[in-house]
CSV table of C-alpha atoms in Angstrom, one decimal:
chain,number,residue,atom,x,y,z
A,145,UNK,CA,1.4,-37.3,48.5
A,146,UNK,CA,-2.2,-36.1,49.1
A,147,UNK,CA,-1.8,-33.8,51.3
A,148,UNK,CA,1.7,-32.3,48.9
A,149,UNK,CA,-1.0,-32.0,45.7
A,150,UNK,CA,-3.6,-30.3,48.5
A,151,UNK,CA,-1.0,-27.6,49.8
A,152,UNK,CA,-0.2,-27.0,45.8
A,153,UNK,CA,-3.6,-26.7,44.7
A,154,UNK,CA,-3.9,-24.2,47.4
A,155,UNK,CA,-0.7,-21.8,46.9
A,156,UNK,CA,-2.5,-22.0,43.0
A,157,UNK,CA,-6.1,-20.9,44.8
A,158,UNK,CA,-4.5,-17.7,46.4
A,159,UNK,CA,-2.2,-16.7,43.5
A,160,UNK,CA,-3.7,-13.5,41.8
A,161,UNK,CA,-4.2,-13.7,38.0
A,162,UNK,CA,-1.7,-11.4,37.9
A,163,UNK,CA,1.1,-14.1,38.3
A,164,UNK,CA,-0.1,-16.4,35.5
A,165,UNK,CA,-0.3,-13.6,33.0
A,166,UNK,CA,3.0,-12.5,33.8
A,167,UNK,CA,4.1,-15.7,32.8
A,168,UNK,CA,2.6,-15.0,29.2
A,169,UNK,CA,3.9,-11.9,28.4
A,170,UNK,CA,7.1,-10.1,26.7
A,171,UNK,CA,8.5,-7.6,26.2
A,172,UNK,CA,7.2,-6.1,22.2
A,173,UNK,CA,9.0,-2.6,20.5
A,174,UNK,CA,6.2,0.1,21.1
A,175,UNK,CA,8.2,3.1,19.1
A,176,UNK,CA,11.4,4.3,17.7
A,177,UNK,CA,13.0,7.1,16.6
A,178,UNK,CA,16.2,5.6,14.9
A,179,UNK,CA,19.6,7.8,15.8
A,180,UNK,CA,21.8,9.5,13.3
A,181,UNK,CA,24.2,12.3,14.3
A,182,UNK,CA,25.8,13.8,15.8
A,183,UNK,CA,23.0,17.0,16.0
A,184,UNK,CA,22.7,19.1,14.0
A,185,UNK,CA,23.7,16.8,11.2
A,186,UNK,CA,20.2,15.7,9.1
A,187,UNK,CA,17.0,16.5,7.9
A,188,UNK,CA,14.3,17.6,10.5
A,189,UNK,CA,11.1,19.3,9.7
A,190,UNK,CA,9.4,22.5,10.7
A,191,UNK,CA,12.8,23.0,13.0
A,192,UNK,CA,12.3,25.9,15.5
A,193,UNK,CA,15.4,27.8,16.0
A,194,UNK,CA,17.7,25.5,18.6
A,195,UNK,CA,20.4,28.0,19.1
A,196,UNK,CA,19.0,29.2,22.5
A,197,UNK,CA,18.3,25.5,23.6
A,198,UNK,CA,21.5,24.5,22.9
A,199,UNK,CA,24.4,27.5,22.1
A,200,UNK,CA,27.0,25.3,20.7
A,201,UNK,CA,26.5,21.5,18.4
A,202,UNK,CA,30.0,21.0,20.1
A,203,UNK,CA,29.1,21.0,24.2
A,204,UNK,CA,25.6,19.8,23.2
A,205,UNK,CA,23.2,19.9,25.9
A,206,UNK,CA,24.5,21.4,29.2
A,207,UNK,CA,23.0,20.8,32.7
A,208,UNK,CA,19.3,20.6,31.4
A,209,UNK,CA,16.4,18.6,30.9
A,210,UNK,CA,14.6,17.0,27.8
A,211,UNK,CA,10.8,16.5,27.5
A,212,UNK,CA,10.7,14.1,24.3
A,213,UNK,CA,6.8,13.2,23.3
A,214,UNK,CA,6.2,10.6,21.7
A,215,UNK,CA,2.8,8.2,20.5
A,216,UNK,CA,3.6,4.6,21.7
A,217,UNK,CA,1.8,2.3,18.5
A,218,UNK,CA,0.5,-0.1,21.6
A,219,UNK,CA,-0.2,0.0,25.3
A,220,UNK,CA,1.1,-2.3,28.2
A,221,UNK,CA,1.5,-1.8,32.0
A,222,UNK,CA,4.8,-1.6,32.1
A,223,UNK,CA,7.4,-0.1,29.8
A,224,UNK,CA,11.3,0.4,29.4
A,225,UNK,CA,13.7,2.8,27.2
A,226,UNK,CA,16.9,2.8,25.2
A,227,UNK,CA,18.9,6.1,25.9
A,228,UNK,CA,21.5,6.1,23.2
A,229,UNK,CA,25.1,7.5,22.9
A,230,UNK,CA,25.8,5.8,19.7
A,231,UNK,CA,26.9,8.9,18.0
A,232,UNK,CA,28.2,11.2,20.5
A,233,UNK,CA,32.0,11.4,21.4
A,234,UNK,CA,32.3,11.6,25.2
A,235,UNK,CA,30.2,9.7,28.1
A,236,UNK,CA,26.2,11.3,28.7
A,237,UNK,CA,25.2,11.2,32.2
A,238,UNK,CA,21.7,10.9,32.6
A,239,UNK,CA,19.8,11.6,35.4
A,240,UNK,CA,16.5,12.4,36.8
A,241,UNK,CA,14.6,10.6,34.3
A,242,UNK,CA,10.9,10.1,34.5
A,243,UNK,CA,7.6,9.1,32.4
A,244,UNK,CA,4.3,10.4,32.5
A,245,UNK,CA,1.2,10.9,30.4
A,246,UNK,CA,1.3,14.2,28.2
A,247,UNK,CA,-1.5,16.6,29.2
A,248,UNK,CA,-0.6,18.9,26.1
A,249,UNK,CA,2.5,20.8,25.4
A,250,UNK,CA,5.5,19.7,28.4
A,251,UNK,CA,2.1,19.6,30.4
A,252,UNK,CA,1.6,16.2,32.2
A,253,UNK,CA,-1.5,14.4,33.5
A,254,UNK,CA,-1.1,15.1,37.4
A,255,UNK,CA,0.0,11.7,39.1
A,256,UNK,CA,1.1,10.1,36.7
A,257,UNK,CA,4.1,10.9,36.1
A,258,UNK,CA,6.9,7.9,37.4
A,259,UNK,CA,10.9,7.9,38.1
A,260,UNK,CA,12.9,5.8,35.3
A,261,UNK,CA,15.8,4.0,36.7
A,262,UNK,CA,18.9,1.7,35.4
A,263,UNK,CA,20.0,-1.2,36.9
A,264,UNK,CA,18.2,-0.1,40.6
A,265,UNK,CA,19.9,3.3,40.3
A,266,UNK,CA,18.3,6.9,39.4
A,267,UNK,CA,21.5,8.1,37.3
A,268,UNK,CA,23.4,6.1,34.6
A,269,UNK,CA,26.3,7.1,32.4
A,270,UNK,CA,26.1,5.7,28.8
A,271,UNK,CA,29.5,5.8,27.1
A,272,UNK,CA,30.4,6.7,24.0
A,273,UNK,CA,29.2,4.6,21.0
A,274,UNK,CA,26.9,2.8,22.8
A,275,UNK,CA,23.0,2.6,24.4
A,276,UNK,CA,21.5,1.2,27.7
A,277,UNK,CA,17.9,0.0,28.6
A,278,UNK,CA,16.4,1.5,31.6
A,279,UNK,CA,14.7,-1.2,34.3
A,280,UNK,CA,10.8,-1.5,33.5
A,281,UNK,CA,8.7,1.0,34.7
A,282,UNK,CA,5.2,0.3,35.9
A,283,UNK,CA,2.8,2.9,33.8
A,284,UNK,CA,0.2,3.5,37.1
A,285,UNK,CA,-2.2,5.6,34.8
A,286,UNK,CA,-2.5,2.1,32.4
A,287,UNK,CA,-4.7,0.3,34.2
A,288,UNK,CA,-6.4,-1.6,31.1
A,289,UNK,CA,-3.8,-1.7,28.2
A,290,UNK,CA,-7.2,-2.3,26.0
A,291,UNK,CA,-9.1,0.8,26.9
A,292,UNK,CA,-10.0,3.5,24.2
A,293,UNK,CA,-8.9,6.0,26.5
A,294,UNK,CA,-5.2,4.5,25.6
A,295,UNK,CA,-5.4,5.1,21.8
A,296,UNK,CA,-3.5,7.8,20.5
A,297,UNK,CA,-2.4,9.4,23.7
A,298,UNK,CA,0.9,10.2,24.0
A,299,UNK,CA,3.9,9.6,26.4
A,300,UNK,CA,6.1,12.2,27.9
A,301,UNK,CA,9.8,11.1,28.7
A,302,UNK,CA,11.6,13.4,30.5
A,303,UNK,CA,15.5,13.1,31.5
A,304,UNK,CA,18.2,15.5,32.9
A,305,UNK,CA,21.9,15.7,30.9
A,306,UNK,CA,24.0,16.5,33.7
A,307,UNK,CA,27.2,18.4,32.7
A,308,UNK,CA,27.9,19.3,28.7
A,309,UNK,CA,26.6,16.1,26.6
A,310,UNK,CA,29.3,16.6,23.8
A,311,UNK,CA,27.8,16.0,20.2
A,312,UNK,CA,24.2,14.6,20.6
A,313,UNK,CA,22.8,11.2,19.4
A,314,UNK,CA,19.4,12.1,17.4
A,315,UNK,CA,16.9,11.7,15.2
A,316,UNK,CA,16.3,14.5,13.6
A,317,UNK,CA,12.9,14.3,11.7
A,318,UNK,CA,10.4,13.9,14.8
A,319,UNK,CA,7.6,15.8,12.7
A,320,UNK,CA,6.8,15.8,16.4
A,321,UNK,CA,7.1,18.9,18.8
A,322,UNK,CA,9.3,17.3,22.5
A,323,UNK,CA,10.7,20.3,24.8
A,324,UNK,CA,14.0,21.3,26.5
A,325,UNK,CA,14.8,23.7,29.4
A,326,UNK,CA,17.6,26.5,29.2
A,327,UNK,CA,21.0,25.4,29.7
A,328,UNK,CA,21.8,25.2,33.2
A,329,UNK,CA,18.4,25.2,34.7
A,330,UNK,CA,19.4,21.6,35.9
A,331,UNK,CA,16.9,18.4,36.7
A,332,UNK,CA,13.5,19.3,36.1
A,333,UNK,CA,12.0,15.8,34.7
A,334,UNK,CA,10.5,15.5,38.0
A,335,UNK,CA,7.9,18.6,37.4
A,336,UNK,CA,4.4,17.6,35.9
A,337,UNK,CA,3.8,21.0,34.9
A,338,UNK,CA,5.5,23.0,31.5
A,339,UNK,CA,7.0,26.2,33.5
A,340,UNK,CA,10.8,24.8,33.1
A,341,UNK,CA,10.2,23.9,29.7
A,342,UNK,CA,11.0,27.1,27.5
A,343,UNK,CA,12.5,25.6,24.4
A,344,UNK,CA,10.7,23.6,21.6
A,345,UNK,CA,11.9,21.5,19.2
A,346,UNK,CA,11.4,19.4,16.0
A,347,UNK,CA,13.4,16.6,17.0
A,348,UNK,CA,14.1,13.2,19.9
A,349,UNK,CA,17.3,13.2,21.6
A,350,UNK,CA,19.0,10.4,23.0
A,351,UNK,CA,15.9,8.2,23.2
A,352,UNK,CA,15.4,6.0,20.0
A,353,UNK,CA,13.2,3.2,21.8
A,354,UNK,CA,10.4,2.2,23.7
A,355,UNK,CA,9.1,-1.5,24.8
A,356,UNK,CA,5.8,-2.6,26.2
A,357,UNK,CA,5.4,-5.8,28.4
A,358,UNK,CA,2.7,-6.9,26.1
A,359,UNK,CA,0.6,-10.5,25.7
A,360,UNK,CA,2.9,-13.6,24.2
A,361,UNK,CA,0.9,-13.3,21.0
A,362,UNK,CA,1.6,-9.5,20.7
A,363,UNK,CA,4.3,-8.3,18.0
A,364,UNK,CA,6.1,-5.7,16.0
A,365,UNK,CA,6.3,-4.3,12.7
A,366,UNK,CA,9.4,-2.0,11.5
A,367,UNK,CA,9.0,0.7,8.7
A,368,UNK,CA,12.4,0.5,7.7
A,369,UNK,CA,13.7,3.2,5.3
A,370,UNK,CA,14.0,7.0,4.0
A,371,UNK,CA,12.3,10.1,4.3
A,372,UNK,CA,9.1,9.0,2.8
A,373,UNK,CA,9.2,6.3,5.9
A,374,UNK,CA,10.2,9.2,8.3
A,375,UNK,CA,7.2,11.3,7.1
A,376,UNK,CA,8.6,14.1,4.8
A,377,UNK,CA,5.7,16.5,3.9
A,378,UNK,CA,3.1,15.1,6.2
A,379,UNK,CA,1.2,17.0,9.0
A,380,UNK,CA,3.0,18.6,11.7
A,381,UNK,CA,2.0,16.2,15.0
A,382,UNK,CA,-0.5,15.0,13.0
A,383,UNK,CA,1.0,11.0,13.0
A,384,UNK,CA,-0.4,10.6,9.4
A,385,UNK,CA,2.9,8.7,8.0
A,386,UNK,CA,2.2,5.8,6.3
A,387,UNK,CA,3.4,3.1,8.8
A,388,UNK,CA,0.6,5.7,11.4
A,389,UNK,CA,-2.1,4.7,8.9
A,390,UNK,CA,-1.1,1.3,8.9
A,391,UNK,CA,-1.4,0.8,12.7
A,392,UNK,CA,-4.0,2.3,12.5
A,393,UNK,CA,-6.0,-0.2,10.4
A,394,UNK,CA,-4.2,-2.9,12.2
A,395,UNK,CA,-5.6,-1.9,15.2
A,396,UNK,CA,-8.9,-1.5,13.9
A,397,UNK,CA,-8.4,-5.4,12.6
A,398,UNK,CA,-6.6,-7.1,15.6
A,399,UNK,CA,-6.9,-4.3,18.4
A,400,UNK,CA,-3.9,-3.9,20.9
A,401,UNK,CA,-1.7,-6.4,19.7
A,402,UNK,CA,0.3,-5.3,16.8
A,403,UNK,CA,2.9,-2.6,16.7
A,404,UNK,CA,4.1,-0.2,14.1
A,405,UNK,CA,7.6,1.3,14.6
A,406,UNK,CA,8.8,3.9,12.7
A,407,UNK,CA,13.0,3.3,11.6
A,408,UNK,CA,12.6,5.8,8.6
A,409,UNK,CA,15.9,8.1,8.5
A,410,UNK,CA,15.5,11.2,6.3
A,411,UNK,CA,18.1,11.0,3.7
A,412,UNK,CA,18.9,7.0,4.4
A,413,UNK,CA,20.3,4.8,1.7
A,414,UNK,CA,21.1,1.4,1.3
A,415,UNK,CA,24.6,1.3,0.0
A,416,UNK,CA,26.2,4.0,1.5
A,417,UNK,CA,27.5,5.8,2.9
A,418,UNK,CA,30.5,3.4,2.9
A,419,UNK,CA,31.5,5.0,6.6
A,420,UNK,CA,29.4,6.7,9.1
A,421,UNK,CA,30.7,7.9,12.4
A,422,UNK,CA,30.4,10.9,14.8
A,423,UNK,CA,33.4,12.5,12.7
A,424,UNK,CA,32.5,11.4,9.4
A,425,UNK,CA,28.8,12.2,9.6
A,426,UNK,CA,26.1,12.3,6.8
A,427,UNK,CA,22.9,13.7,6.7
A,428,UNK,CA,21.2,10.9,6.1
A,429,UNK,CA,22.4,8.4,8.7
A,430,UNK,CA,24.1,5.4,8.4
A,431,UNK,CA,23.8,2.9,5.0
A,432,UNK,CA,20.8,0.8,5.8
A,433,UNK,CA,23.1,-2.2,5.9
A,434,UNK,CA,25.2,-0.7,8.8
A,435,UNK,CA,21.9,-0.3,11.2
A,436,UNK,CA,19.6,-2.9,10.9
A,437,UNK,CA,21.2,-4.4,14.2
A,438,UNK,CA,20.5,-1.4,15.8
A,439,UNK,CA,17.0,-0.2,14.4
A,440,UNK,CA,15.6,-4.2,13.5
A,441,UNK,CA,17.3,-7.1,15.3
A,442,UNK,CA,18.1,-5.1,18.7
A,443,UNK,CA,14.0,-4.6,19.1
A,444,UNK,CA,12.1,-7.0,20.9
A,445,UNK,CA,9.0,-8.9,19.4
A,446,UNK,CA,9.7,-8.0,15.7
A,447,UNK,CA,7.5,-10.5,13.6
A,448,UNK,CA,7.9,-8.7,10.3
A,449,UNK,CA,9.9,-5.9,8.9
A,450,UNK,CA,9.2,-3.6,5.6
A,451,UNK,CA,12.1,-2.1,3.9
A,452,UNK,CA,11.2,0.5,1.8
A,453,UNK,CA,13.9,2.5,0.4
A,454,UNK,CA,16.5,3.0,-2.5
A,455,UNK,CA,15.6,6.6,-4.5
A,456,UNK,CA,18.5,8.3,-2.3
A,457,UNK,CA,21.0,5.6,-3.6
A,458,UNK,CA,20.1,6.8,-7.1
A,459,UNK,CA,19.9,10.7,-6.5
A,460,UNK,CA,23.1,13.0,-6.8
A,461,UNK,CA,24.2,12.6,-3.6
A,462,UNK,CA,24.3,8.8,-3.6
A,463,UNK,CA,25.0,7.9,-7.3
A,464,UNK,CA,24.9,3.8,-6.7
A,465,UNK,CA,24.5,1.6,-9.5
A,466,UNK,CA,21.6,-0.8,-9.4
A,467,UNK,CA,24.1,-3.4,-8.9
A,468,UNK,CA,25.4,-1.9,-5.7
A,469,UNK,CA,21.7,-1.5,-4.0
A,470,UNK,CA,20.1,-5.0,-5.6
A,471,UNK,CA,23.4,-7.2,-4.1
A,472,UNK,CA,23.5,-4.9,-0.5
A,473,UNK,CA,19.9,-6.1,-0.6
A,474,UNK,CA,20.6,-9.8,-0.8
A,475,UNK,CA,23.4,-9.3,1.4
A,476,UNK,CA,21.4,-7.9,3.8
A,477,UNK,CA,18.4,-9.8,3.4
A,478,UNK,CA,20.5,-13.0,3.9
A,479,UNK,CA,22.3,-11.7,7.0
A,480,UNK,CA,18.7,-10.8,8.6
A,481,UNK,CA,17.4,-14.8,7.6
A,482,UNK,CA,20.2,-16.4,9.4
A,483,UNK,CA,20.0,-14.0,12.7
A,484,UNK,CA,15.6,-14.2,12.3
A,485,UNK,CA,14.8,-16.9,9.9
A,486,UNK,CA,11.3,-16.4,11.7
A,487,UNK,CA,11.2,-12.6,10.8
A,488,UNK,CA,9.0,-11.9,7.5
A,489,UNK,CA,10.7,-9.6,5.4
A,490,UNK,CA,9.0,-7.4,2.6
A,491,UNK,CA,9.8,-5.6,0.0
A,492,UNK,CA,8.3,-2.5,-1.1
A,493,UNK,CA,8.8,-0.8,-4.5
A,494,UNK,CA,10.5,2.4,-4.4
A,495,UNK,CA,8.3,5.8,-5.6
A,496,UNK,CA,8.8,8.3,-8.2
A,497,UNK,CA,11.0,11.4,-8.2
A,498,UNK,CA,10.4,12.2,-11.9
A,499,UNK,CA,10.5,15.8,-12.0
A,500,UNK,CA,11.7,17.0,-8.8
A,501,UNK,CA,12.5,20.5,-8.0
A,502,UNK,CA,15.4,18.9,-5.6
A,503,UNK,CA,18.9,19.4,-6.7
A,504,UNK,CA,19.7,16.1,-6.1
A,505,UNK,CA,16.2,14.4,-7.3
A,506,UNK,CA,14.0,14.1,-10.2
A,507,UNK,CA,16.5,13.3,-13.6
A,508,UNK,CA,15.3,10.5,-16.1
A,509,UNK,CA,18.6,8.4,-15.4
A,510,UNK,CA,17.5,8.2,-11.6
A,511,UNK,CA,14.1,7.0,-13.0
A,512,UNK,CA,15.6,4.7,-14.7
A,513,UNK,CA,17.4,3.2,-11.9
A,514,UNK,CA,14.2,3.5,-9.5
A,515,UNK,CA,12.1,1.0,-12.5
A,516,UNK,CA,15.1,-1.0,-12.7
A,517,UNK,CA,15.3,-2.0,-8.6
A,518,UNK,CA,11.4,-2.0,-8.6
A,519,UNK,CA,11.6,-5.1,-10.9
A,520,UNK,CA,14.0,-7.0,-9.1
A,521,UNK,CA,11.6,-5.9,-5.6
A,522,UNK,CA,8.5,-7.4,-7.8
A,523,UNK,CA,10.4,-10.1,-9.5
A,524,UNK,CA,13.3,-11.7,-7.4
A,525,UNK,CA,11.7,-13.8,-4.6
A,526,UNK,CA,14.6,-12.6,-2.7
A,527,UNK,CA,11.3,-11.0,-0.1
A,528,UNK,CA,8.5,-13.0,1.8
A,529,UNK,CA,5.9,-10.4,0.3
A,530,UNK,CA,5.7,-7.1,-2.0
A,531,UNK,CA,3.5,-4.0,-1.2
A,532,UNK,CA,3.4,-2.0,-4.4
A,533,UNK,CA,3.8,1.6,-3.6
A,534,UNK,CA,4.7,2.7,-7.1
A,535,UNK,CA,1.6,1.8,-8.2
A,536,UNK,CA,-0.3,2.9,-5.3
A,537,UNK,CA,0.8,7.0,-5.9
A,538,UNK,CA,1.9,7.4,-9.4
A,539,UNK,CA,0.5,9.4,-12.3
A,540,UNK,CA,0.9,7.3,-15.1
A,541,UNK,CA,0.3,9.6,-17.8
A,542,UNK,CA,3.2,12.1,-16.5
A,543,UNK,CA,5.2,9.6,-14.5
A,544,UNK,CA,5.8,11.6,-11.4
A,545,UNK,CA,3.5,11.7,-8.4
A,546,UNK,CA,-0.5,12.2,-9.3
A,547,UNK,CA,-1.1,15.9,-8.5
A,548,UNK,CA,-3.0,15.7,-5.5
A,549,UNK,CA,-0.2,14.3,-3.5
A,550,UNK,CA,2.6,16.7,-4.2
A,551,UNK,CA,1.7,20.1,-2.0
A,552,UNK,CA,3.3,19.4,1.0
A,553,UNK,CA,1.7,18.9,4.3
A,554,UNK,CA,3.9,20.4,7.4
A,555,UNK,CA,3.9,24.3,6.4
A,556,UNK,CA,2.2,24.6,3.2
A,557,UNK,CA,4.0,24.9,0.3
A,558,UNK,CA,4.1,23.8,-3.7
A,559,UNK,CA,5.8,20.4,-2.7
A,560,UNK,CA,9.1,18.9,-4.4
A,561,UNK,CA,7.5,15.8,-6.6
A,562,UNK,CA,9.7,13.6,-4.0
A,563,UNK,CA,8.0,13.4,-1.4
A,564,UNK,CA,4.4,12.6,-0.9
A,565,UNK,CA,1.8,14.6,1.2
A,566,UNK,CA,-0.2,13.5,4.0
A,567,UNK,CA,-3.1,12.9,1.1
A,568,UNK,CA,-0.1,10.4,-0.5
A,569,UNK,CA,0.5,8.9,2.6
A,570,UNK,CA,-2.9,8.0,3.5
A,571,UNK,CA,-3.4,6.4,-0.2
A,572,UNK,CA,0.0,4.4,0.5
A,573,UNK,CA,-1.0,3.4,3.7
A,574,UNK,CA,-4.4,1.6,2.4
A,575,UNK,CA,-2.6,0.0,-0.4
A,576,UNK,CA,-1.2,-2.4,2.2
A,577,UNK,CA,-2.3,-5.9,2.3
A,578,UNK,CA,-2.9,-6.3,6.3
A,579,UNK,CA,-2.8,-10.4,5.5
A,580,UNK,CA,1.0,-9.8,5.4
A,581,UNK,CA,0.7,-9.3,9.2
A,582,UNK,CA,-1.5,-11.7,10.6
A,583,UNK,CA,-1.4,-12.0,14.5
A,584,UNK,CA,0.2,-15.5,16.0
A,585,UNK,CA,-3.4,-16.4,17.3
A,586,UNK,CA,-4.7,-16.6,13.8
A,587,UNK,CA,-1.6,-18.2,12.2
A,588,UNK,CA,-1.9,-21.1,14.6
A,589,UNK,CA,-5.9,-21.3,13.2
């Protein structure tokens, strides 16, 4: 017996740290970019012209290679990605995919870019209606997850479409400029320079999630809602949405340990549409209550989400009752308690659209509706916790937004009294109470 606790306590002498951290960690959502579709169906921002990228919505992409750019919210060594065919019609292959760290534009940071592959293999084919996780990739360049260095930088995830995708799975409102080569040019992800990569666009295809190998008490927040989630009117690659300024100041509070993720849809609603498909599709994605599998429950280390959402349900093109959106919320709400009755769920009250210049926005009867659901947010219980966004951008002497956040941020412009600018989104931001999301370390305290 001595010498078998001797030979133990040696094997534990020689084991690098490395193998008891491991132990500790999980696997935490780092970003999304929830799908709609099929392109070009939604609402994307600031759009370049995609006809040269991609000639025909029906064949989709054809024999070339995406360079999507995105800002993960936190920082691990290792990291692994959802490719998504939920909306297209026919099987994607996917090939020659790679991560790396952006330089600036399709530019990379030379070595860093490293090969993505699924299930051992450097090609996959994702059928129809469905998504697949890539293996984890070790992130060489990360070699503290803490560093300042980290902060703000942005990954680059390139992947090759081999053949004609049919329709494309995307998110349409990136407010974020990724890059595509000309059809035909073939696999290119490999390349850490920007020669291959002609075509901009305004939007993420086919990759709706990212996941960090993070600490055990490391953990995830999801924005879920609309276009004022999604960042309508903010700055152009500026990552000024509110749920940006709200990592931000958690970061600031608890460092690199608690994650943002953006599941706004431009155009989303909570009771409808009753159907959503790749042949019945609707600018505004799915009803909340059809993808909160998908863009909640599906990520990994979710602590808390906020649903924010509901003046698309009472605009023109949605025409609910407040019946219809107050009882898909306690549906819904219900549904996520029994799946995650350790999931904090909060409620956020719903802005004004008072006086809109949108066709489908803006009419004292939507108003109505919009004060009616904010009392039952405020008032129900049906949440764990309330953040007051009403109060935190309207003009109470008009009604409609305070002046200073209506001209809109991505290309100048008057605004549209719906959504609010980056100066609105910033106020929105700080009106959040971080104590809503307080880390596992100090809830055990």
């Amino acid at each position: 017996m001595p010498w078998a606790i001797f030979a133990i306590v040696a094997i534990l002498l020689v084991l690098p740290q490395s193998a008891f951290a491991e132990s500790g960690q999980k696997w935490v959502a780092s970003w999304a970019g929830s799908v709609q579709g099929p392109y070009p169906v939604g609402n994307p921002s600031a759009q370049p012209d995609q006809r040269f990228a991609f000639p025909s919505a029906e064949t989709g992409a054809k024999d070339q290679t995406f360079r999507l750019i995105l800002r993960p919210s936190i920082w691990g060594k290792q990291a692994r990605m959802r490719f998504s065919n939920v909306f297209g019609t026919q099987p994607v292959a996917i090939d020659g995919a790679f991560v790396g760290l952006q330089l600036g534009g399709p530019a990379l940071v030379k070595g860093t870019n490293r090969p993505i592959t699924f299930a051992g293999k450097t090609s996959v084919i994702v059928p129809a209606g469905q998504s697949i996780w890539s293996d984890p990739v070790g992130l060489g360049f990360v070699r503290d997850p803490d560093a300042a260095e980290l902060v703000g930088r942005k990954l680059a995830v390139s992947f090759h479409v081999g053949g004609e995708s049919g329709p494309m799975t995307w998110h349409a409102k990136a407010l974020t400029t990724s890059y595509v080569t000309a059809p035909g040019a073939g696999a290119k992800g490999q390349s850490e320079d920007e020669a291959a990569f002609a075509f901009s666009t305004a939007s993420w295809f086919f990759l709706d999630a990212v996941e960090m190998k993070m600490p055990s008490d490391s953990f995830a927040v999801v924005a879920f809602g609309d276009s004022i989630t999604d960042g309508t009117a903010s700055t152009m690659n500026g990552d000024d949405r509110w749920p940006d300024v709200l990592a931000r100041r958690l970061r600031t509070l608890h460092g690199n340990r608690i994650a943002v993720v953006n599941a706004g849809i431009g155009g989303n609603q909570i009771a409808g549409p009753a159907e959503y498909g790749p042949l019945k599709p609707f600018a505004g994605g799915p009803a909340a209550e059809q993808r909160l599998d998908r863009d909640v429950l599906a990520l990994s280390g979710v602590s808390a989400m906020i649903w924010f959402e509901g003046i698309n349900d009472f605009s023109k093109n949605g025409n609910a009752s407040v019946d219809a959106v107050t009882g898909t919320l306690k549906r819904s709400v219900a549904a996520l308690r029994a799946r995650r009755p350790d999931m904090a769920i909060i409620g956020a009250t719903v802005v004004t659209a008072l006086g809109s210049s949108s066709a489908a926005h803006g009419s004292p009867e939507q108003d109505d509706k919009r004060k009616a659901l904010n009392d039952f947010i405020r008032t129900s219980n049906l949440f764990d916790g309330v953040i007051d966004f009403d109060k935190a951008v309207i003009d109470t002497s008009t009604g409609g937004l305070k002046p200073e956040f209506v001209p809109e941020s991505t290309t100048g412009g008057t605004g549209d009294k719906l959504h609010p600018n980056r100066t609105g989104y910033l106020a929105m931001g700080q009106a959040i109470d971080l104590s809503l999301f307080k880390s596992r370390r100090e809830a055990r305290r």
